[in-house]
Amino acid sequence: MPATVSEVAEGLRQRLATINGLRTFAYQPEQVNPPVAFPILDSIEYHRAFGGGDVQMRFTVIVIVGRYLDRVAHANLDGYLSYDGATSLRQAVEGDTQLNNRVRTLVIDSGMSISSLTVAEAEFLQVSFSVIVHA
């Protein structure tokens, strides 16, 4: 039986938590306290194989890095976008492509939408990552 959305979101949170100093949630938090990361479900495809054998979930992982005009936030963005390294989001999540045996496999296929986000009149730097999960 495929993993539930909540199980996958929690598994992603646990993988994100392997990045030192990154606050992580399995859902969008009520308050922004960067750096923070959380997954959001975009879609589910139920019949990717015969008999429903490949349920595919697509998540967007949002990382709010820091204040938009803070040069440290822009420097930290490089680490999150890197292919590997201590703060590489790709390396952290793909470090266990089965999310502790919750799913069959996953892949981060892109980092995208580097932009500003306004929260309570403060401007933050954010980046999104696309994650495809085969439950």
GROMACS .gro file of N, CA and C in nm:
model
  405
    1MET      N    1   0.084  -0.118   0.000
    1MET     CA    2   0.000   0.000   0.000
    1MET      C    3   0.089   0.125   0.000
    2PRO      N    4   0.060   0.221  -0.089
    2PRO     CA    5   0.142   0.342  -0.096
    2PRO      C    6   0.134   0.425   0.033
    3ALA      N    7   0.239   0.501   0.055
    3ALA     CA    8   0.244   0.591   0.171
    3ALA      C    9   0.137   0.698   0.159
    4THR      N   10   0.093   0.750   0.273
    4THR     CA   11  -0.001   0.861   0.272
    4THR      C   12   0.074   0.992   0.248
    5VAL      N   13   0.001   1.095   0.215
    5VAL     CA   14   0.059   1.227   0.195
    5VAL      C   15   0.129   1.273   0.323
    6SER      N   16   0.066   1.252   0.437
    6SER     CA   17   0.124   1.293   0.564
    6SER      C   18   0.254   1.218   0.593
    7GLU      N   19   0.259   1.089   0.561
    7GLU     CA   20   0.380   1.011   0.583
    7GLU      C   21   0.495   1.062   0.496
    8VAL      N   22   0.465   1.094   0.371
    8VAL     CA   23   0.569   1.145   0.281
    8VAL      C   24   0.615   1.283   0.327
    9ALA      N   25   0.521   1.369   0.364
    9ALA     CA   26   0.558   1.504   0.412
    9ALA      C   27   0.647   1.495   0.535
   10GLU      N   28   0.616   1.405   0.627
   10GLU     CA   29   0.698   1.387   0.746
   10GLU      C   30   0.835   1.331   0.709
   11GLY      N   31   0.841   1.238   0.615
   11GLY     CA   32   0.969   1.186   0.569
   11GLY      C   33   1.055   1.294   0.507
   12LEU      N   34   0.994   1.381   0.426
   12LEU     CA   35   1.068   1.493   0.368
   12LEU      C   36   1.118   1.587   0.477
   13ARG      N   37   1.034   1.615   0.575
   13ARG     CA   38   1.074   1.700   0.687
   13ARG      C   39   1.197   1.643   0.758
   14GLN      N   40   1.195   1.512   0.782
   14GLN     CA   41   1.307   1.448   0.849
   14GLN      C   42   1.436   1.460   0.768
   15ARG      N   43   1.426   1.446   0.636
   15ARG     CA   44   1.544   1.460   0.551
   15ARG      C   45   1.594   1.604   0.550
   16LEU      N   46   1.501   1.701   0.544
   16LEU     CA   47   1.539   1.842   0.547
   16LEU      C   48   1.608   1.876   0.678
   17ALA      N   49   1.566   1.812   0.787
   17ALA     CA   50   1.622   1.838   0.920
   17ALA      C   51   1.768   1.796   0.931
   18THR      N   52   1.820   1.721   0.833
   18THR     CA   53   1.961   1.684   0.837
   18THR      C   54   2.052   1.800   0.799
   19ILE      N   55   1.994   1.910   0.752
   19ILE     CA   56   2.072   2.031   0.722
   19ILE      C   57   2.080   2.113   0.850
   20ASN      N   58   2.201   2.127   0.902
   20ASN     CA   59   2.224   2.197   1.028
   20ASN      C   60   2.172   2.341   1.022
   21GLY      N   61   2.092   2.379   1.121
   21GLY     CA   62   2.042   2.515   1.132
   21GLY      C   63   1.915   2.544   1.056
   22LEU      N   64   1.866   2.449   0.975
   22LEU     CA   65   1.744   2.469   0.897
   22LEU      C   66   1.624   2.423   0.980
   23ARG      N   67   1.531   2.513   1.006
   23ARG     CA   68   1.408   2.477   1.077
   23ARG      C   69   1.316   2.406   0.977
   24THR      N   70   1.255   2.297   1.019
   24THR     CA   71   1.177   2.218   0.925
   24THR      C   72   1.039   2.186   0.980
   25PHE      N   73   0.945   2.177   0.888
   25PHE     CA   74   0.807   2.142   0.920
   25PHE      C   75   0.755   2.048   0.812
   26ALA      N   76   0.654   1.969   0.846
   26ALA     CA   77   0.588   1.881   0.749
   26ALA      C   78   0.470   1.953   0.683
   27TYR      N   79   0.453   2.081   0.715
   27TYR     CA   80   0.342   2.163   0.666
   27TYR      C   81   0.388   2.309   0.671
   28GLN      N   82   0.312   2.398   0.610
   28GLN     CA   83   0.348   2.540   0.614
   28GLN      C   84   0.328   2.595   0.754
   29PRO      N   85   0.433   2.652   0.815
   29PRO     CA   86   0.419   2.704   0.951
   29PRO      C   87   0.340   2.834   0.952
   30GLU      N   88   0.286   2.866   1.068
   30GLU     CA   89   0.208   2.990   1.083
   30GLU      C   90   0.298   3.113   1.083
   31GLN      N   91   0.419   3.101   1.136
   31GLN     CA   92   0.512   3.212   1.143
   31GLN      C   93   0.639   3.180   1.065
   32VAL      N   94   0.699   3.282   1.005
   32VAL     CA   95   0.822   3.266   0.930
   32VAL      C   96   0.940   3.307   1.017
   33ASN      N   97   1.030   3.211   1.041
   33ASN     CA   98   1.151   3.237   1.118
   33ASN      C   99   1.268   3.171   1.043
   34PRO      N  100   1.324   3.240   0.943
   34PRO     CA  101   1.424   3.178   0.855
   34PRO      C  102   1.553   3.141   0.927
   35PRO      N  103   1.626   3.048   0.870
   35PRO     CA  104   1.590   2.968   0.754
   35PRO      C  105   1.490   2.857   0.790
   36VAL      N  106   1.393   2.838   0.705
   36VAL     CA  107   1.287   2.741   0.731
   36VAL      C  108   1.251   2.670   0.600
   37ALA      N  109   1.216   2.542   0.610
   37ALA     CA  110   1.178   2.465   0.492
   37ALA      C  111   1.059   2.376   0.525
   38PHE      N  112   0.972   2.358   0.424
   38PHE     CA  113   0.855   2.273   0.441
   38PHE      C  114   0.805   2.227   0.304
   39PRO      N  115   0.746   2.107   0.297
   39PRO     CA  116   0.690   2.057   0.171
   39PRO      C  117   0.543   2.094   0.156
   40ILE      N  118   0.501   2.112   0.030
   40ILE     CA  119   0.361   2.135  -0.004
   40ILE      C  120   0.326   2.037  -0.115
   41LEU      N  121   0.217   1.966  -0.100
   41LEU     CA  122   0.172   1.872  -0.203
   41LEU      C  123   0.116   1.949  -0.322
   42ASP      N  124   0.163   1.916  -0.442
   42ASP     CA  125   0.112   1.977  -0.565
   42ASP      C  126   0.012   1.887  -0.636
   43SER      N  127   0.045   1.758  -0.645
   43SER     CA  128  -0.045   1.667  -0.718
   43SER      C  129  -0.016   1.522  -0.684
   44ILE      N  130  -0.116   1.437  -0.714
   44ILE     CA  131  -0.103   1.292  -0.701
   44ILE      C  132  -0.155   1.230  -0.829
   45GLU      N  133  -0.080   1.137  -0.885
   45GLU     CA  134  -0.125   1.058  -1.000
   45GLU      C  135  -0.136   0.914  -0.951
   46TYR      N  136  -0.258   0.860  -0.957
   46TYR     CA  137  -0.284   0.729  -0.898
   46TYR      C  138  -0.250   0.612  -0.988
   47HIS      N  139  -0.262   0.625  -1.116
   47HIS     CA  140  -0.251   0.510  -1.206
   47HIS      C  141  -0.132   0.522  -1.300
   48ARG      N  142  -0.012   0.530  -1.244
   48ARG     CA  143   0.109   0.539  -1.323
   48ARG      C  144   0.156   0.402  -1.370
   49ALA      N  145   0.094   0.295  -1.319
   49ALA     CA  146   0.126   0.159  -1.363
   49ALA      C  147  -0.001   0.076  -1.349
   50PHE      N  148   0.002  -0.043  -1.406
   50PHE     CA  149  -0.115  -0.131  -1.399
   50PHE      C  150  -0.151  -0.161  -1.255
   51GLY      N  151  -0.280  -0.162  -1.227
   51GLY     CA  152  -0.328  -0.195  -1.094
   51GLY      C  153  -0.293  -0.093  -0.988
   52GLY      N  154  -0.265   0.032  -1.029
   52GLY     CA  155  -0.231   0.135  -0.931
   52GLY      C  156  -0.098   0.111  -0.863
   53GLY      N  157  -0.006   0.043  -0.931
   53GLY     CA  158   0.120   0.003  -0.870
   53GLY      C  159   0.223   0.113  -0.856
   54ASP      N  160   0.197   0.232  -0.912
   54ASP     CA  161   0.293   0.340  -0.900
   54ASP      C  162   0.218   0.471  -0.877
   55VAL      N  163   0.191   0.500  -0.752
   55VAL     CA  164   0.130   0.627  -0.716
   55VAL      C  165   0.242   0.730  -0.712
   56GLN      N  166   0.227   0.837  -0.790
   56GLN     CA  167   0.330   0.940  -0.796
   56GLN      C  168   0.279   1.068  -0.732
   57MET      N  169   0.355   1.120  -0.637
   57MET     CA  170   0.322   1.246  -0.570
   57MET      C  171   0.426   1.349  -0.610
   58ARG      N  172   0.379   1.469  -0.637
   58ARG     CA  173   0.470   1.579  -0.668
   58ARG      C  174   0.457   1.682  -0.556
   59PHE      N  175   0.568   1.711  -0.492
   59PHE     CA  176   0.574   1.810  -0.385
   59PHE      C  177   0.661   1.928  -0.429
   60THR      N  178   0.632   2.043  -0.373
   60THR     CA  179   0.723   2.157  -0.380
   60THR      C  180   0.775   2.180  -0.238
   61VAL      N  181   0.906   2.181  -0.225
   61VAL     CA  182   0.968   2.214  -0.097
   61VAL      C  183   1.005   2.361  -0.103
   62ILE      N  184   0.949   2.438  -0.011
   62ILE     CA  185   0.976   2.581  -0.002
   62ILE      C  186   1.084   2.604   0.103
   63VAL      N  187   1.185   2.679   0.066
   63VAL     CA  188   1.289   2.719   0.161
   63VAL      C  189   1.288   2.872   0.168
   64ILE      N  190   1.259   2.924   0.286
   64ILE     CA  191   1.267   3.067   0.309
   64ILE      C  192   1.403   3.090   0.376
   65VAL      N  193   1.492   3.153   0.300
   65VAL     CA  194   1.633   3.157   0.336
   65VAL      C  195   1.664   3.264   0.440
   66GLY      N  196   1.611   3.382   0.422
   66GLY     CA  197   1.640   3.494   0.512
   66GLY      C  198   1.584   3.623   0.454
   67ARG      N  199   1.621   3.736   0.513
   67ARG     CA  200   1.577   3.865   0.462
   67ARG      C  201   1.630   3.886   0.321
   68TYR      N  202   1.548   3.941   0.235
   68TYR     CA  203   1.583   3.954   0.094
   68TYR      C  204   1.709   4.038   0.073
   69LEU      N  205   1.725   4.143   0.147
   69LEU     CA  206   1.840   4.232   0.128
   69LEU      C  207   1.962   4.192   0.210
   70ASP      N  208   1.955   4.080   0.278
   70ASP     CA  209   2.067   4.032   0.360
   70ASP      C  210   2.163   3.953   0.273
   71ARG      N  211   2.288   3.998   0.264
   71ARG     CA  212   2.385   3.929   0.178
   71ARG      C  213   2.413   3.787   0.226
   72VAL      N  214   2.400   3.763   0.358
   72VAL     CA  215   2.420   3.628   0.411
   72VAL      C  216   2.312   3.534   0.356
   73ALA      N  217   2.189   3.582   0.344
   73ALA     CA  218   2.082   3.500   0.288
   73ALA      C  219   2.114   3.459   0.144
   74HIS      N  220   2.166   3.552   0.066
   74HIS     CA  221   2.202   3.520  -0.073
   74HIS      C  222   2.319   3.422  -0.078
   75ALA      N  223   2.413   3.435   0.013
   75ALA     CA  224   2.524   3.340   0.020
   75ALA      C  225   2.474   3.202   0.061
   76ASN      N  226   2.381   3.197   0.155
   76ASN     CA  227   2.325   3.068   0.198
   76ASN      C  228   2.243   3.003   0.087
   77LEU      N  229   2.182   3.083   0.002
   77LEU     CA  230   2.106   3.030  -0.111
   77LEU      C  231   2.194   2.941  -0.198
   78ASP      N  232   2.320   2.982  -0.219
   78ASP     CA  233   2.413   2.901  -0.298
   78ASP      C  234   2.426   2.760  -0.241
   79GLY      N  235   2.437   2.750  -0.109
   79GLY     CA  236   2.451   2.618  -0.046
   79GLY      C  237   2.329   2.532  -0.066
   80TYR      N  238   2.210   2.590  -0.048
   80TYR     CA  239   2.085   2.514  -0.066
   80TYR      C  240   2.069   2.465  -0.209
   81LEU      N  241   2.115   2.545  -0.306
   81LEU     CA  242   2.102   2.508  -0.447
   81LEU      C  243   2.213   2.418  -0.498
   82SER      N  244   2.319   2.400  -0.420
   82SER     CA  245   2.433   2.319  -0.465
   82SER      C  246   2.394   2.173  -0.483
   83TYR      N  247   2.465   2.107  -0.574
   83TYR     CA  248   2.441   1.965  -0.599
   83TYR      C  249   2.474   1.881  -0.477
   84ASP      N  250   2.582   1.919  -0.406
   84ASP     CA  251   2.618   1.847  -0.284
   84ASP      C  252   2.681   1.944  -0.186
   85GLY      N  253   2.708   1.896  -0.068
   85GLY     CA  254   2.765   1.980   0.037
   85GLY      C  255   2.677   1.978   0.161
   86ALA      N  256   2.726   2.038   0.267
   86ALA     CA  257   2.661   2.030   0.398
   86ALA      C  258   2.520   2.090   0.399
   87THR      N  259   2.496   2.191   0.315
   87THR     CA  260   2.363   2.254   0.314
   87THR      C  261   2.287   2.229   0.184
   88SER      N  262   2.334   2.136   0.102
   88SER     CA  263   2.266   2.103  -0.023
   88SER      C  264   2.132   2.037   0.004
   89LEU      N  265   2.026   2.101  -0.041
   89LEU     CA  266   1.894   2.043  -0.022
   89LEU      C  267   1.880   1.914  -0.102
   90ARG      N  268   1.935   1.911  -0.223
   90ARG     CA  269   1.929   1.789  -0.305
   90ARG      C  270   1.997   1.673  -0.234
   91GLN      N  271   2.115   1.698  -0.183
   91GLN     CA  272   2.188   1.591  -0.116
   91GLN      C  273   2.115   1.544   0.010
   92ALA      N  274   2.060   1.637   0.086
   92ALA     CA  275   1.990   1.600   0.210
   92ALA      C  276   1.869   1.512   0.181
   93VAL      N  277   1.786   1.554   0.089
   93VAL     CA  278   1.663   1.479   0.061
   93VAL      C  279   1.694   1.347  -0.009
   94GLU      N  280   1.781   1.351  -0.109
   94GLU     CA  281   1.814   1.229  -0.183
   94GLU      C  282   1.911   1.139  -0.106
   95GLY      N  283   1.951   1.179   0.013
   95GLY     CA  284   2.035   1.095   0.098
   95GLY      C  285   1.964   0.969   0.143
   96ASP      N  286   1.832   0.969   0.138
   96ASP     CA  287   1.751   0.850   0.165
   96ASP      C  288   1.632   0.856   0.070
   97THR      N  289   1.650   0.802  -0.048
   97THR     CA  290   1.547   0.812  -0.152
   97THR      C  291   1.423   0.728  -0.122
   98GLN      N  292   1.425   0.651  -0.014
   98GLN     CA  293   1.307   0.573   0.025
   98GLN      C  294   1.242   0.629   0.152
   99LEU      N  295   1.290   0.740   0.202
   99LEU     CA  296   1.235   0.804   0.322
   99LEU      C  297   1.210   0.703   0.433
  100ASN      N  298   1.316   0.631   0.469
  100ASN     CA  299   1.307   0.531   0.575
  100ASN      C  300   1.202   0.425   0.544
  101ASN      N  301   1.206   0.376   0.421
  101ASN     CA  302   1.117   0.269   0.370
  101ASN      C  303   0.970   0.310   0.361
  102ARG      N  304   0.940   0.440   0.354
  102ARG     CA  305   0.802   0.485   0.336
  102ARG      C  306   0.760   0.482   0.189
  103VAL      N  307   0.857   0.505   0.096
  103VAL     CA  308   0.826   0.515  -0.047
  103VAL      C  309   0.922   0.428  -0.127
  104ARG      N  310   0.889   0.410  -0.256
  104ARG     CA  311   0.977   0.331  -0.343
  104ARG      C  312   1.102   0.408  -0.382
  105THR      N  313   1.082   0.535  -0.423
  105THR     CA  314   1.197   0.620  -0.457
  105THR      C  315   1.149   0.764  -0.472
  106LEU      N  316   1.245   0.855  -0.478
  106LEU     CA  317   1.214   0.996  -0.502
  106LEU      C  318   1.332   1.062  -0.570
  107VAL      N  319   1.306   1.179  -0.627
  107VAL     CA  320   1.412   1.257  -0.689
  107VAL      C  321   1.373   1.405  -0.680
  108ILE      N  322   1.473   1.489  -0.655
  108ILE     CA  323   1.453   1.633  -0.669
  108ILE      C  324   1.493   1.666  -0.811
  109ASP      N  325   1.395   1.710  -0.891
  109ASP     CA  326   1.428   1.732  -1.031
  109ASP      C  327   1.466   1.877  -1.062
  110SER      N  328   1.438   1.972  -0.972
  110SER     CA  329   1.480   2.109  -1.000
  110SER      C  330   1.470   2.198  -0.878
  111GLY      N  331   1.551   2.303  -0.881
  111GLY     CA  332   1.537   2.416  -0.791
  111GLY      C  333   1.486   2.529  -0.878
  112MET      N  334   1.386   2.602  -0.832
  112MET     CA  335   1.320   2.699  -0.920
  112MET      C  336   1.262   2.814  -0.839
  113SER      N  337   1.207   2.911  -0.907
  113SER     CA  338   1.131   3.021  -0.847
  113SER      C  339   1.204   3.089  -0.733
  114ILE      N  340   1.325   3.131  -0.760
  114ILE     CA  341   1.398   3.210  -0.661
  114ILE      C  342   1.336   3.349  -0.665
  115SER      N  343   1.280   3.391  -0.553
  115SER     CA  344   1.203   3.515  -0.555
  115SER      C  345   1.193   3.574  -0.415
  116SER      N  346   1.123   3.687  -0.407
  116SER     CA  347   1.098   3.749  -0.278
  116SER      C  348   0.958   3.710  -0.231
  117LEU      N  349   0.943   3.710  -0.101
  117LEU     CA  350   0.817   3.678  -0.036
  117LEU      C  351   0.795   3.784   0.071
  118THR      N  352   0.677   3.847   0.069
  118THR     CA  353   0.646   3.949   0.169
  118THR      C  354   0.557   3.890   0.277
  119VAL      N  355   0.604   3.900   0.401
  119VAL     CA  356   0.528   3.852   0.516
  119VAL      C  357   0.533   3.963   0.621
  120ALA      N  358   0.417   4.010   0.662
  120ALA     CA  359   0.407   4.114   0.766
  120ALA      C  360   0.500   4.232   0.736
  121GLU      N  361   0.496   4.277   0.613
  121GLU     CA  362   0.573   4.393   0.566
  121GLU      C  363   0.724   4.370   0.564
  122ALA      N  364   0.768   4.247   0.579
  122ALA     CA  365   0.910   4.212   0.567
  122ALA      C  366   0.928   4.131   0.440
  123GLU      N  367   1.040   4.156   0.370
  123GLU     CA  368   1.066   4.087   0.244
  123GLU      C  369   1.172   3.979   0.266
  124PHE      N  370   1.140   3.855   0.225
  124PHE     CA  371   1.228   3.741   0.244
  124PHE      C  372   1.270   3.682   0.110
  125LEU      N  373   1.385   3.617   0.109
  125LEU     CA  374   1.436   3.544  -0.006
  125LEU      C  375   1.389   3.400   0.005
  126GLN      N  376   1.327   3.349  -0.102
  126GLN     CA  377   1.280   3.210  -0.100
  126GLN      C  378   1.321   3.138  -0.228
  127VAL      N  379   1.325   3.006  -0.219
  127VAL     CA  380   1.349   2.920  -0.335
  127VAL      C  381   1.261   2.797  -0.320
  128SER      N  382   1.218   2.744  -0.433
  128SER     CA  383   1.133   2.624  -0.434
  128SER      C  384   1.208   2.510  -0.502
  129PHE      N  385   1.183   2.389  -0.454
  129PHE     CA  386   1.240   2.269  -0.513
  129PHE      C  387   1.128   2.174  -0.549
  130SER      N  388   1.136   2.115  -0.668
  130SER     CA  389   1.036   2.018  -0.712
  130SER      C  390   1.082   1.877  -0.678
  131VAL      N  391   0.997   1.802  -0.606
  131VAL     CA  392   1.029   1.666  -0.563
  131VAL      C  393   0.925   1.571  -0.620
  132ILE      N  394   0.970   1.468  -0.689
  132ILE     CA  395   0.880   1.364  -0.741
  132ILE      C  396   0.901   1.240  -0.657
  133VAL      N  397   0.791   1.191  -0.599
  133VAL     CA  398   0.794   1.075  -0.509
  133VAL      C  399   0.713   0.962  -0.572
  134HIS      N  400   0.772   0.845  -0.582
  134HIS     CA  401   0.702   0.725  -0.627
  134HIS      C  402   0.670   0.643  -0.502
  135ALA      N  403   0.542   0.652  -0.461
  135ALA     CA  404   0.500   0.586  -0.340
  135ALA      C  405   0.471   0.440  -0.366
   0.00000   0.00000   0.00000
